[in-house]
Short mmCIF file of C-alpha atoms and ligand atoms in Angstrom, two decimals:
data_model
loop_
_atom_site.label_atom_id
_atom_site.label_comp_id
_atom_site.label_asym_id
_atom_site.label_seq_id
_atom_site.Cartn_x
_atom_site.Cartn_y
_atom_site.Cartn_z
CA UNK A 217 -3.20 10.60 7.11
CA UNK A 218 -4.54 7.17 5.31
CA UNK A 219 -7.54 8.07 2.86
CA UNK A 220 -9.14 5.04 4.15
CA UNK A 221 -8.60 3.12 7.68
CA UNK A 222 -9.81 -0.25 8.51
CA UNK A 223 -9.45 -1.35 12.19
CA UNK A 224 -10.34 -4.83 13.30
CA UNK A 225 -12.76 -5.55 10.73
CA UNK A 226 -14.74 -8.88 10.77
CA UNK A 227 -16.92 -10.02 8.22
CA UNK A 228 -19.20 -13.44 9.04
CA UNK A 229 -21.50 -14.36 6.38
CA UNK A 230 -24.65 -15.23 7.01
CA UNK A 231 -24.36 -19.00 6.62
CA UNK A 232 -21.70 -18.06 9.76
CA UNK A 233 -18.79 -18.51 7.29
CA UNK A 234 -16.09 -16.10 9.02
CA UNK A 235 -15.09 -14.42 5.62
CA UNK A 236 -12.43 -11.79 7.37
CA UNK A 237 -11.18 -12.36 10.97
CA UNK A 238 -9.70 -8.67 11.80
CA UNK A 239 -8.22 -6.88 9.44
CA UNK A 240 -5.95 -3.80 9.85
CA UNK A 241 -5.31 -1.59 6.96
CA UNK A 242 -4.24 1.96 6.27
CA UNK A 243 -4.45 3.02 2.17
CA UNK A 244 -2.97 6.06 1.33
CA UNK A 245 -4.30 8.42 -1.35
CA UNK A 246 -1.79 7.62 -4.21
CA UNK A 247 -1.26 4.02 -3.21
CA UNK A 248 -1.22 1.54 -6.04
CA UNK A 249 -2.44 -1.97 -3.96
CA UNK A 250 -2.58 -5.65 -5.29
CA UNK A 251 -4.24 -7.67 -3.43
CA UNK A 252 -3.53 -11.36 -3.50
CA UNK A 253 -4.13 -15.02 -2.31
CA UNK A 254 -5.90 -18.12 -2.47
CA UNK A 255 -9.55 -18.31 -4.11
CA UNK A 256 -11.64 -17.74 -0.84
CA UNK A 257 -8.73 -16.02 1.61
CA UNK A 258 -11.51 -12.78 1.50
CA UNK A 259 -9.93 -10.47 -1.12
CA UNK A 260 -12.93 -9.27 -2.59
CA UNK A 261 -14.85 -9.93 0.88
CA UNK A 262 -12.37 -7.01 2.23
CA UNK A 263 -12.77 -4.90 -0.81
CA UNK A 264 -16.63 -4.89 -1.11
CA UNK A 265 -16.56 -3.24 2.20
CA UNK A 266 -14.87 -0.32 1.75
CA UNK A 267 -17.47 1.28 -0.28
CA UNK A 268 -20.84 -0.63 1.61
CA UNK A 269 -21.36 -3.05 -0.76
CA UNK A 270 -21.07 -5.37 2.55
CA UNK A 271 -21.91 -4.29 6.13
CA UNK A 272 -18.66 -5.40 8.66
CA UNK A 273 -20.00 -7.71 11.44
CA UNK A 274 -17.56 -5.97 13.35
CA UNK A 275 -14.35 -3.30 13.38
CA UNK A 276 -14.54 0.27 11.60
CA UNK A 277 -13.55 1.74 7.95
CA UNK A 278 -12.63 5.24 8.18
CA UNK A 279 -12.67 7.49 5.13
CA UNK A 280 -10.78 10.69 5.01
CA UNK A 281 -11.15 9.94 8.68
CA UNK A 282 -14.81 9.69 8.84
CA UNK A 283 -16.82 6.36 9.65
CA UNK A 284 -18.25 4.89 6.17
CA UNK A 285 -20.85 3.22 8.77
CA UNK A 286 -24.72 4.71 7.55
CA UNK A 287 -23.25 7.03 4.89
CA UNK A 288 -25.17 7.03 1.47
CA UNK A 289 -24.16 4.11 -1.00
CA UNK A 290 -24.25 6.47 -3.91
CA UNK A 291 -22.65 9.35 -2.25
CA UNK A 292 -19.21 6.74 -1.34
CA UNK A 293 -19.68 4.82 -4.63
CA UNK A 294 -18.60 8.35 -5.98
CA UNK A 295 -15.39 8.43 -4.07
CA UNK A 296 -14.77 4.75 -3.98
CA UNK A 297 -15.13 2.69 -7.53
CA UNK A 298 -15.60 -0.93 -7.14
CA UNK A 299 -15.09 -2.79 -10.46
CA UNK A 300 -16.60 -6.35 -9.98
CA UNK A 301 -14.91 -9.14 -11.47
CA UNK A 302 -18.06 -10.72 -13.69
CA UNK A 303 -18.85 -6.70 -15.26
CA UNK A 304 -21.90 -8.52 -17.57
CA UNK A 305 -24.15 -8.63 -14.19
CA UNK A 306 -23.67 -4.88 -14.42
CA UNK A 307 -24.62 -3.89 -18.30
CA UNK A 308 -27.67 -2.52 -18.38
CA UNK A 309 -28.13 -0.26 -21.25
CA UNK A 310 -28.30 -1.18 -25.44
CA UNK A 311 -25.15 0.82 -25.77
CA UNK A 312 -21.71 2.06 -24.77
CA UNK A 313 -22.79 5.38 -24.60
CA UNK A 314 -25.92 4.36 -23.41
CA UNK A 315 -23.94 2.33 -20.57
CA UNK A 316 -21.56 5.34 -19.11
CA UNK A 317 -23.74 7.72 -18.95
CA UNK A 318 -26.72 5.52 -17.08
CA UNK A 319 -24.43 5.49 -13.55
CA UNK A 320 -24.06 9.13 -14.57
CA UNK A 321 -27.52 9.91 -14.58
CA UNK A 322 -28.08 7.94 -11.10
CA UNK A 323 -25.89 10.08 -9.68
CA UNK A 324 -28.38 13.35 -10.64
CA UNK A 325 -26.11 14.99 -13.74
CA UNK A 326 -28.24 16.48 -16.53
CA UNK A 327 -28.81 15.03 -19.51
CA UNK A 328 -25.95 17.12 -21.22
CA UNK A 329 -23.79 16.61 -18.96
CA UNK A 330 -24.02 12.46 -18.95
CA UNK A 331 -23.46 12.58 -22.41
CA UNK A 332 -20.18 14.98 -22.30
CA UNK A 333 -18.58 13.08 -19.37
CA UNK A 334 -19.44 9.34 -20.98
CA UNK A 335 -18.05 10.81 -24.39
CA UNK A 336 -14.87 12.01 -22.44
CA UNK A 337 -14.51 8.98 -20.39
CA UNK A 338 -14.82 6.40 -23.21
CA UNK A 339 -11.85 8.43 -25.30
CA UNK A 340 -9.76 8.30 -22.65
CA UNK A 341 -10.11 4.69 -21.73
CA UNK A 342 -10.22 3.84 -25.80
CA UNK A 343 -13.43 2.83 -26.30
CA UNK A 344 -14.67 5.80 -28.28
CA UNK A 345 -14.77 4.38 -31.77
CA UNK A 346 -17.06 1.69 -30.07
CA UNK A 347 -20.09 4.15 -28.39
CA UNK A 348 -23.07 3.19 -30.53
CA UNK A 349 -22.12 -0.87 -30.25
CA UNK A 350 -24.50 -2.78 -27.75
CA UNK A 351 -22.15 -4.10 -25.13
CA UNK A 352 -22.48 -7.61 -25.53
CA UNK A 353 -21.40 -7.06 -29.31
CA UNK A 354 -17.65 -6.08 -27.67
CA UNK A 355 -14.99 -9.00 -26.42
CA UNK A 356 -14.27 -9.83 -22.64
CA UNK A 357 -11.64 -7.23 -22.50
CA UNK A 358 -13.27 -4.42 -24.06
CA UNK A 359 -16.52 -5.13 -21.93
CA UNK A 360 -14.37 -4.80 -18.90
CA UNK A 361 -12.86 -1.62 -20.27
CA UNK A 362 -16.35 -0.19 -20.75
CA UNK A 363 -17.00 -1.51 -17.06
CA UNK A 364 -13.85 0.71 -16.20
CA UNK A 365 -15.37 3.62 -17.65
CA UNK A 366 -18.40 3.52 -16.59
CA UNK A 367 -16.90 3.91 -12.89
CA UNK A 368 -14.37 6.16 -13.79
CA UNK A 369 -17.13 8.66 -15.14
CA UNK A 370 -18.03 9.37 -11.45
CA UNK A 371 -14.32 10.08 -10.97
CA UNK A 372 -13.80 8.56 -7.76
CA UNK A 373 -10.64 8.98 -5.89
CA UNK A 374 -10.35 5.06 -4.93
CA UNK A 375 -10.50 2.53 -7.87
CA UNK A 376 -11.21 -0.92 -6.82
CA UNK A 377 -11.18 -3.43 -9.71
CA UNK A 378 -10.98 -7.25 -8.82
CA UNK A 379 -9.20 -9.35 -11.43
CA UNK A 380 -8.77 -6.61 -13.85
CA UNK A 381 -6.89 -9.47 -16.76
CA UNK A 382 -8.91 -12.04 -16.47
CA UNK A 383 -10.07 -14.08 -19.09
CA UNK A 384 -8.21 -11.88 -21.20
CA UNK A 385 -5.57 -12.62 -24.05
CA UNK A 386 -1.97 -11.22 -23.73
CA UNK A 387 -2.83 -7.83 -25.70
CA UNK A 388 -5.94 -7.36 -24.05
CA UNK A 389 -3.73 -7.79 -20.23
CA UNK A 390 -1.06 -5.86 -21.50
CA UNK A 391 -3.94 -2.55 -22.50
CA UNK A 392 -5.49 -2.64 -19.36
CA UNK A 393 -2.72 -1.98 -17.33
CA UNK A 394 -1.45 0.07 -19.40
CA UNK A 395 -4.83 2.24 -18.33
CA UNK A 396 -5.00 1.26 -14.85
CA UNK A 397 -1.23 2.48 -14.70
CA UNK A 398 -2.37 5.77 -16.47
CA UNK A 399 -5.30 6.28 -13.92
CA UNK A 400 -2.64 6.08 -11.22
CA UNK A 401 -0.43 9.04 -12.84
CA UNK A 402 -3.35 10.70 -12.93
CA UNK A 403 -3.76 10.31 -9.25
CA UNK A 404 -6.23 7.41 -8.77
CA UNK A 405 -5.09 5.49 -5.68
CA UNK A 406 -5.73 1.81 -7.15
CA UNK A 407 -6.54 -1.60 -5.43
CA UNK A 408 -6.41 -4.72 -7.62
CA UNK A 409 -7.06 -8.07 -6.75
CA UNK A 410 -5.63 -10.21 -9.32
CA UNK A 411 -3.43 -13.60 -9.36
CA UNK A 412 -1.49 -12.02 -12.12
CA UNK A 413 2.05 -11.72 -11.02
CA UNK A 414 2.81 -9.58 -13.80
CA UNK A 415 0.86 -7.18 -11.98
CA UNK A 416 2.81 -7.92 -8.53
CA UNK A 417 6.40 -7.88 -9.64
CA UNK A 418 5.82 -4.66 -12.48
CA UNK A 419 2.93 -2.69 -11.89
CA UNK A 420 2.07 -2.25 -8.55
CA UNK A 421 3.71 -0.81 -5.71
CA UNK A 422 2.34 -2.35 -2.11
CA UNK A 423 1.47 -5.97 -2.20
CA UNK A 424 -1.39 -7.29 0.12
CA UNK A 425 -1.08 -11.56 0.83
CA UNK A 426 -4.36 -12.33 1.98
CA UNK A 427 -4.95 -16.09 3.90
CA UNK A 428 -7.90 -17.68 5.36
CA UNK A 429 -9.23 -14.26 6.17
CA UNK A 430 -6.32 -12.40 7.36
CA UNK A 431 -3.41 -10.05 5.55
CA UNK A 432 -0.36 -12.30 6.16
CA UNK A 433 1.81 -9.78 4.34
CA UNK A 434 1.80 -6.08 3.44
CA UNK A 435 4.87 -5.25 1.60
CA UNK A 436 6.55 -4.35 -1.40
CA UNK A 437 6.38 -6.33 -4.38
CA UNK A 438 10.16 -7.03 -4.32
CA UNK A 439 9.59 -8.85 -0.58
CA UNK A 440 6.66 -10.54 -1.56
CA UNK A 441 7.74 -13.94 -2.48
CA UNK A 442 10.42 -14.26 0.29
CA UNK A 443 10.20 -17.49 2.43
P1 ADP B 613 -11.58 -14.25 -2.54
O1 ADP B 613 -12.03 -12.96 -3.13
O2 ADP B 613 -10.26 -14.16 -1.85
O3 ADP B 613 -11.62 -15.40 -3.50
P2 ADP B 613 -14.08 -14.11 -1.12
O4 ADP B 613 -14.01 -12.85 -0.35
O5 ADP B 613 -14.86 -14.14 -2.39
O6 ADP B 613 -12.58 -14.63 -1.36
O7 ADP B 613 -14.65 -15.24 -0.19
C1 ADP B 613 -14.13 -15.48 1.13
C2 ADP B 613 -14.87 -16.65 1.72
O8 ADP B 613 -16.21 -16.27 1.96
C3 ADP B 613 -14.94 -17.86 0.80
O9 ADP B 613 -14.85 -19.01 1.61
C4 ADP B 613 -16.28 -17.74 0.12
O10 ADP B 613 -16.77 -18.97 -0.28
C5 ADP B 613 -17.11 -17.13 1.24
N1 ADP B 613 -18.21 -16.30 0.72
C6 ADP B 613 -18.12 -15.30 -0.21
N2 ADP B 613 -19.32 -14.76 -0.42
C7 ADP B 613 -20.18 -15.42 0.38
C8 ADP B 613 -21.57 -15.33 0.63
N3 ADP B 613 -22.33 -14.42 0.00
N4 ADP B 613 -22.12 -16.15 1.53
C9 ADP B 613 -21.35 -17.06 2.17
N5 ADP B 613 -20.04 -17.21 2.00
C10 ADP B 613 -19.45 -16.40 1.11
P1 ADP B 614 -17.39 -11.30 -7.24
O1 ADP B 614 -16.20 -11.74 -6.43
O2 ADP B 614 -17.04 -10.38 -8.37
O3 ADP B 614 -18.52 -10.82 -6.43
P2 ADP B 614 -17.95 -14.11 -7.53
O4 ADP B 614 -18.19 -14.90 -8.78
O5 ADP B 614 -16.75 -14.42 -6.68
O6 ADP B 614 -17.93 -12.59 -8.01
O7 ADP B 614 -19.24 -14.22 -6.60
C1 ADP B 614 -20.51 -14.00 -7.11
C2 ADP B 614 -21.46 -13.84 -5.94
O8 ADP B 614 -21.57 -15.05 -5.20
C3 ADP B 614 -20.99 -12.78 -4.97
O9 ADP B 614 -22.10 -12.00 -4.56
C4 ADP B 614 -20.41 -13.56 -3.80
O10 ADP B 614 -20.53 -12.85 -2.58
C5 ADP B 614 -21.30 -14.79 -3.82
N1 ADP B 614 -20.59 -15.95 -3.26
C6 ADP B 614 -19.30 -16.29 -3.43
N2 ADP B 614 -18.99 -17.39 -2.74
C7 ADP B 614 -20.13 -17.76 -2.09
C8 ADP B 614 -20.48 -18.80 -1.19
N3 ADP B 614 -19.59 -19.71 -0.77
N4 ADP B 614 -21.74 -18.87 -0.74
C9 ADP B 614 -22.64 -17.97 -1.12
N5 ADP B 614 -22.40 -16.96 -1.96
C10 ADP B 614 -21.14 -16.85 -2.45
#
């Protein structure tokens, strides 16, 4: 069975732009998704949905088989990470530490146990050396590692990150998939939206072609670019 299920969904802003005119979409735990197209086909439209950061005008998103539709925003944003593409609207704390362990504490952990998980999280994703720096102080890349981490702490099963490279130099790309590929071996099913075709043709293994509002292609990477 698909981890999440969208059926039908429409999405019509309220300036009565149609963002998303019916998608279908099954994503299966495991799945490692990049989602691509034109500035304004509705990749991110799509993706801010499946964890309520938008309300569908219309159609249904099923997770582990159970309508998303009134659930708690904290409760999904547990299961379902959604990394946005500008992080800085999303630092809030004087520190790295400070940073990971503030979603941590929204989400009711102790005191202790913020600090533990943060300290945890920001080894794995590298960023431990940096945990007393304010989070401006770091570069592009790092601050979307730390954006990364922050998510990760709550250990959700689906990690959404749109445009995970960019604005980032070649070493900074080349890191960050090297983590988002790590997440997935350690079972993360992963959605990207990104132009970067490195990520199409190496890293990820279903490909998503999003248009004016619809998926025009679901394939594999390999089929992608045909005709
Ligand atoms: P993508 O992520 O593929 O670039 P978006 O989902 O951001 O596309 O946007 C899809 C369409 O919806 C675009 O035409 C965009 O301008 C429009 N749009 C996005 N957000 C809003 C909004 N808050 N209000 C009105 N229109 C929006
Ligand atoms: P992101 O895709 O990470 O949300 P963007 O820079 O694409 O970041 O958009 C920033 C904000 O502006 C988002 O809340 C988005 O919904 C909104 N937005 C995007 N396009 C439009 C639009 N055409 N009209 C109104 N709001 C928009």
């Amino acid at each position: 069975a698909p981890i999440l299920s969208i059926n039908n969904l429409t999405h019509t802003y309220h300036n009565g732009h149609q963002a998303l005119k019916g998608i279908d979409l099954d994503v299966y735990a495991g799945d490692y998704i990049a989602i691509i197209g034109q500035n304004g086909a509705g990749k991110s439209t799509l993706c801010k949905h499946f964890n309520r950061l938008l309300t569908p005008t219309g159609g249904s998103i099923l997770f582990q088989g159970e309508s998303i539709a009134g659930k708690d925003t904290a409760d999904l944003a547990r299961h379902i990470g959604y990394v946005f593409q500008n992080p800085d609207h999303q630092i809030f704390s004087a520190s790295v530490l400070e940073e990971v362990m503030y979603g941590l504490r929204i989400q009711g952990f102790s005191e202790s146990e913020q600090k533990e998980k943060a300290l945890e999280v920001l080894a794995f994703v590298g960023l431990d050396a940096y945990s007393e720096r304010h989070p401006f102080s770091l570069g592009k890349g790092l601050r979307q590692r730390l954006a990364v981490a922050t998510i990760l702490a709550l250990e959700p099963q689906i990690l959404i990150i749109d445009e995970p490279t960019t604005g980032q130099d070649w070493r900074g790309t080349q890191s960050m998939l090297e983590l988002i590929g790590k997440l997935h071996e350690r079972g993360h099913t992963i959605i990207l939206i990104t132009h970067n075709m490195q990520i199409v043709t190496e890293h990820a293994k279903r490909v998503l072609i999003m248009g004016q509002g619809r998926i025009l292609k679901d394939c594999k990477p390999w089929h992608a670019f045909e005709d």
